[in-house]
Coordinates of C-alpha atoms in Angstrom, one line a residue:
Chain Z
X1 CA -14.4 -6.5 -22.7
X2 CA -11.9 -4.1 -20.4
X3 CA -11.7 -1.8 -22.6
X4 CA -10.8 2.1 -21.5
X5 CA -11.0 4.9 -23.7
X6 CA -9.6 8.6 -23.6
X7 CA -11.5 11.5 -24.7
X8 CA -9.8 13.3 -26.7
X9 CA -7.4 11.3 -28.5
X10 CA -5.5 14.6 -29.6
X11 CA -5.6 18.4 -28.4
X12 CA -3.6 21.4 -29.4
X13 CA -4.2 24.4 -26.6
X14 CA -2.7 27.7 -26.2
X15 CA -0.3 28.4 -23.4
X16 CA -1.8 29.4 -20.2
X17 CA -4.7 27.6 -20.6
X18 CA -6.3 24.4 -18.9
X19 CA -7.0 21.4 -20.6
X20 CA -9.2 18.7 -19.4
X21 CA -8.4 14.7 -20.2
X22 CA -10.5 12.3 -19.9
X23 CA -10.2 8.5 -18.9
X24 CA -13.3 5.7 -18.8
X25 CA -14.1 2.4 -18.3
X26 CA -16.3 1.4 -20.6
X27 CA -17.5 -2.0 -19.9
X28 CA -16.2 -2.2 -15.9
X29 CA -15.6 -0.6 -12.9
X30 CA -12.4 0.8 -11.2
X31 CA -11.6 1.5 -8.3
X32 CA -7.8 2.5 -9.0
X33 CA -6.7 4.3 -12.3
X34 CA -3.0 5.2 -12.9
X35 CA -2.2 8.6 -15.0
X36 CA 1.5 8.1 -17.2
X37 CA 3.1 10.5 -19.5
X38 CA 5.5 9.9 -22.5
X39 CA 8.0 12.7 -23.6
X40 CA 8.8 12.0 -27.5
X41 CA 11.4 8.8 -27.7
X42 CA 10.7 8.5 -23.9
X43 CA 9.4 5.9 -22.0
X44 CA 6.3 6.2 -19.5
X45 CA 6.8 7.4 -16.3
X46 CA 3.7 7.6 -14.0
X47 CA 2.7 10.7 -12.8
X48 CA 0.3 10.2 -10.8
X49 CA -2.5 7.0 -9.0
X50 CA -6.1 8.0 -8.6
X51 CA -8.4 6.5 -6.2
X52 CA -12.4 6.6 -6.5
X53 CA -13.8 8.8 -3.7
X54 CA -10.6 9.8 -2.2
X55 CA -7.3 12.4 -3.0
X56 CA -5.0 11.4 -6.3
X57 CA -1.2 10.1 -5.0
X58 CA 1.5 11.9 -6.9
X59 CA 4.5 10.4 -8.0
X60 CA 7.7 12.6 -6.5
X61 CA 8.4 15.6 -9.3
X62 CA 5.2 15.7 -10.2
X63 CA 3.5 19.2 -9.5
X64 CA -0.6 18.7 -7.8
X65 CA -1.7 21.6 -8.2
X66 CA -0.5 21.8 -11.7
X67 CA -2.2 18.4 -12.5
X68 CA -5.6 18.4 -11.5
X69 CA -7.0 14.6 -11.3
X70 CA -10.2 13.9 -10.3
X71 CA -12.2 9.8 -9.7
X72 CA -15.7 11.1 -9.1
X73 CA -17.0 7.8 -10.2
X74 CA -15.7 4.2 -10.8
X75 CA -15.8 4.3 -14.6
X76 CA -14.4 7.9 -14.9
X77 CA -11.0 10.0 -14.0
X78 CA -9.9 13.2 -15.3
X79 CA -6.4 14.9 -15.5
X80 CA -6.4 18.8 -15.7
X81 CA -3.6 20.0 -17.3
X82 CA -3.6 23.7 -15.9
X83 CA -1.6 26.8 -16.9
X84 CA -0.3 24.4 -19.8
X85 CA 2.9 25.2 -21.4
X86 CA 4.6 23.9 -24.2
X87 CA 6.7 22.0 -22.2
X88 CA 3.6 20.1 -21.0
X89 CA 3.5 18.4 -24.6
X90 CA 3.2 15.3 -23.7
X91 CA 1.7 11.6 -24.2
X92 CA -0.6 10.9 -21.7
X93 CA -1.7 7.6 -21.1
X94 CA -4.1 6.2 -18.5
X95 CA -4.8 2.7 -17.3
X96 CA -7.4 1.3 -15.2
X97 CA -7.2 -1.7 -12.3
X98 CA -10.2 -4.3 -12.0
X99 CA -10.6 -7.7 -10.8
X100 CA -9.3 -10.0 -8.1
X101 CA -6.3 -10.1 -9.7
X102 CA -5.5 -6.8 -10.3
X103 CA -5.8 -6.5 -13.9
X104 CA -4.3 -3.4 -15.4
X105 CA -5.9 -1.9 -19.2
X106 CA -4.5 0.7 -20.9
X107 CA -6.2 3.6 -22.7
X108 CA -5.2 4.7 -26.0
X109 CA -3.4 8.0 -25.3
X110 CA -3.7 11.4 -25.5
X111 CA -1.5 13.7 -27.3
X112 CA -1.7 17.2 -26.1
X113 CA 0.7 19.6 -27.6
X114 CA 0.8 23.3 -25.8
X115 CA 1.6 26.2 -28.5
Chain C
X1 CA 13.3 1.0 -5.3
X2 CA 12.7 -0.7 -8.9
X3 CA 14.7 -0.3 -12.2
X4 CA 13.5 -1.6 -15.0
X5 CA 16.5 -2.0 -18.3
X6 CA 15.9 -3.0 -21.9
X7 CA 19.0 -4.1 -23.5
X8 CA 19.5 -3.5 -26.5
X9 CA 18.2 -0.4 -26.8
X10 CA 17.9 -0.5 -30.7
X11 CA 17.9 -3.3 -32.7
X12 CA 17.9 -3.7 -37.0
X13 CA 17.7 -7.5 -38.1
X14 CA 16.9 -8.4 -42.0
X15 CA 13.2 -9.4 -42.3
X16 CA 12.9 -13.6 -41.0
X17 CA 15.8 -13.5 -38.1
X18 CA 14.8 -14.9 -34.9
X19 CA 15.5 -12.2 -32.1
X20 CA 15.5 -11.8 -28.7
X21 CA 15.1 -8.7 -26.5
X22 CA 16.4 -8.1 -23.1
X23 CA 14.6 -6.6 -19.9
X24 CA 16.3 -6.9 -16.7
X25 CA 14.5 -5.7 -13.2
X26 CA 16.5 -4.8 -9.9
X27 CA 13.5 -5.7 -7.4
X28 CA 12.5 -9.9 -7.9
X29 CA 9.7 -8.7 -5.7
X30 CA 7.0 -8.4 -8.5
X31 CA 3.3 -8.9 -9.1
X32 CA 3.6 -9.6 -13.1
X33 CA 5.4 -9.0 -16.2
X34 CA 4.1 -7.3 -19.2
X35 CA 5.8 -6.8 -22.7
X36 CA 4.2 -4.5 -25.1
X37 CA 4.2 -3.2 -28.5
X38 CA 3.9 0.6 -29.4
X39 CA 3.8 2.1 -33.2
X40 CA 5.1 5.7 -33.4
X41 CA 3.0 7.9 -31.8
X42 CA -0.1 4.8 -30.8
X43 CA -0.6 3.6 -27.5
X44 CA 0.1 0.5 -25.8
X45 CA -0.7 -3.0 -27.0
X46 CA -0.4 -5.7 -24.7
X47 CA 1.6 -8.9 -25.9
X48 CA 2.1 -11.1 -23.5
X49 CA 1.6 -11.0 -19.2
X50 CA 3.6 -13.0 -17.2
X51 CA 2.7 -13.3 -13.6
X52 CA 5.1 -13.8 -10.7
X53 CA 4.2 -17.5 -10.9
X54 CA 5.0 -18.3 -14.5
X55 CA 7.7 -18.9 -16.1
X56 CA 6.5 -18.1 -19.6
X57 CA 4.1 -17.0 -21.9
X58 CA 3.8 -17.7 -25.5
X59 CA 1.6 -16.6 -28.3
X60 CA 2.5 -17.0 -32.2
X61 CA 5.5 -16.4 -32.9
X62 CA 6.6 -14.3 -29.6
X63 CA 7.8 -16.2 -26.5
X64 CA 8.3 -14.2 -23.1
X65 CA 10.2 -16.1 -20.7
X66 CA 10.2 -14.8 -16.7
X67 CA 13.2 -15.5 -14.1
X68 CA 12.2 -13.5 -10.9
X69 CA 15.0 -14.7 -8.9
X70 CA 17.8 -13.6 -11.3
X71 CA 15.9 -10.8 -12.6
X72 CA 15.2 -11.5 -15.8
X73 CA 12.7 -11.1 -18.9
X74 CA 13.1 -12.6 -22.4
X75 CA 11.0 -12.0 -25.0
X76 CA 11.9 -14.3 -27.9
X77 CA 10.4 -13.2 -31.6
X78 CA 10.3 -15.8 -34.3
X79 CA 10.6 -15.3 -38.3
X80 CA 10.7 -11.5 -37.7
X81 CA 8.8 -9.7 -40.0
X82 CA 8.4 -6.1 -41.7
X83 CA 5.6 -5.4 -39.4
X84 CA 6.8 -6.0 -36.2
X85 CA 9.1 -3.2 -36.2
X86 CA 7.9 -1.3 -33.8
X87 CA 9.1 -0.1 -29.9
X88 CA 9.2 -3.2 -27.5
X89 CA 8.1 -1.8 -24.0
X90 CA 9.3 -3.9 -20.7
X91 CA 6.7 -3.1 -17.6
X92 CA 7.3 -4.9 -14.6
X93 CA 4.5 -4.6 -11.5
X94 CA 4.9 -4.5 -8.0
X95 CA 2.8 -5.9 -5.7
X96 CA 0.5 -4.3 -2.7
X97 CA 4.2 -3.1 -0.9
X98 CA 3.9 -0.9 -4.6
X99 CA 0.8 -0.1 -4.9
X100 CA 0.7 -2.0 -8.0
X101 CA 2.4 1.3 -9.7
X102 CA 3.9 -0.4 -13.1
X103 CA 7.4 0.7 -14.1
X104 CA 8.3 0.7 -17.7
X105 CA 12.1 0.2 -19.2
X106 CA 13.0 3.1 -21.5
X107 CA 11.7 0.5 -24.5
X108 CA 14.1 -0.9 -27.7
X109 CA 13.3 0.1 -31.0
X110 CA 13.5 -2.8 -33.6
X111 CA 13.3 -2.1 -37.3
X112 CA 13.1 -5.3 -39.8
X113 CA 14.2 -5.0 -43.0
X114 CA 12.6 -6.4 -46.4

């Protein structure tokens, strides 16, 4: 069980386009889900916490209107990449929180590189 | 605010070497600690969770070992092998007071040798 998945695994877009990730949890509900990104030989630094039903909570340097994220649902959150340029080229990884204990699962990644 | 350090940063042991990798946190404040495993270009895979609580976790041949009043994560890997060279990801969790946001350390890269 707790497993989250991220649709797609891997995108190329042109630049100046939008680009639509998405994250699910497949076998649970959650009410939290975090959005990270990982710059090549980086670390992850989170961008971004998304709450069902309400506005996302950006981490500091990170630009809102350039990254959309939407929790319509408790299995399901979306990060729009918009206007992407190649120095979007990223990792992005999400996780989702469940349980009384606050139980944290990672998706797999998405790789989205911007030509 | 919370700092997260993985010391070393890269590591190379010949293949069967016990190692042990370093991740230090500035904040003892913490909801749990999580070491991980990425392969180049992969995502995340959980090894061992440590909650404020514990003192340490063990499964295999890994051993992570928790000291939240010094600061302090040890994850301890036995017989070292080929195929657990991969990037070792510290990611310590605040509680509520941080909205459970998870801070990673920048990783160390271990290579094993045949």
């Amino acid at each position: 069980g707790a497993v989250v998945s991220q649709h797609p695994s891997w995108v190329i877009c042109k630049s100046g386009t939008s680009v639509k990730i998405e994250c699910r949890s497949l076998d649970f509900q959650a009410t939290t889900m975090f959005w990270y990104r990982q710059f090549p030989k980086q670390s992850l630094m989170l961008m971004a916490t998304s709450n069902e039903g309400s506005k996302a909570t950006y981490e500091q340097g990170v630009e809102k209107d350039k990254f959309l994220i939407n929790h319509a649902s408790l299995t399901l959150s979306t990060l729009t990449v918009t206007s992407a340029h190649p120095e979007d080229s990223s990792f992005y990884i999400c996780s989702a929180q469940a349980g009384a204990n606050y139980e944290q699962y990672f998706g797999p990644g998405t790789r989205l590189t911007v030509t | 605010k919370q700092e997260v350090t993985q010391i070393p940063a890269a590591l190379s042991v010949p293949e069967g070497e016990n190692l042990v990798l370093n991740c230090s946190f500035t904040d003892s404040a913490i909801y749990n600690l999580q070491w991980f495993r990425q392969d180049p270009g992969k995502g995340l895979t959980s090894l061992l969770l440590i909650q404020s609580s514990q003192r340490e976790q063990t499964s295999g041949r890994l051993n992570a070992s928790l000291d939240k009043s010094s600061g302090r994560s040890t994850l301890y890997i036995a017989a070292s092998q080929p195929g657990d060279s991969a990037t070792y990801l510290c990611a310590v969790r605040p509680g509520w007071d941080g909205g459970f946001k998870t801070i990673f350390g920048a990783g160390t890269r271990l290579f094993v040798k045949a």
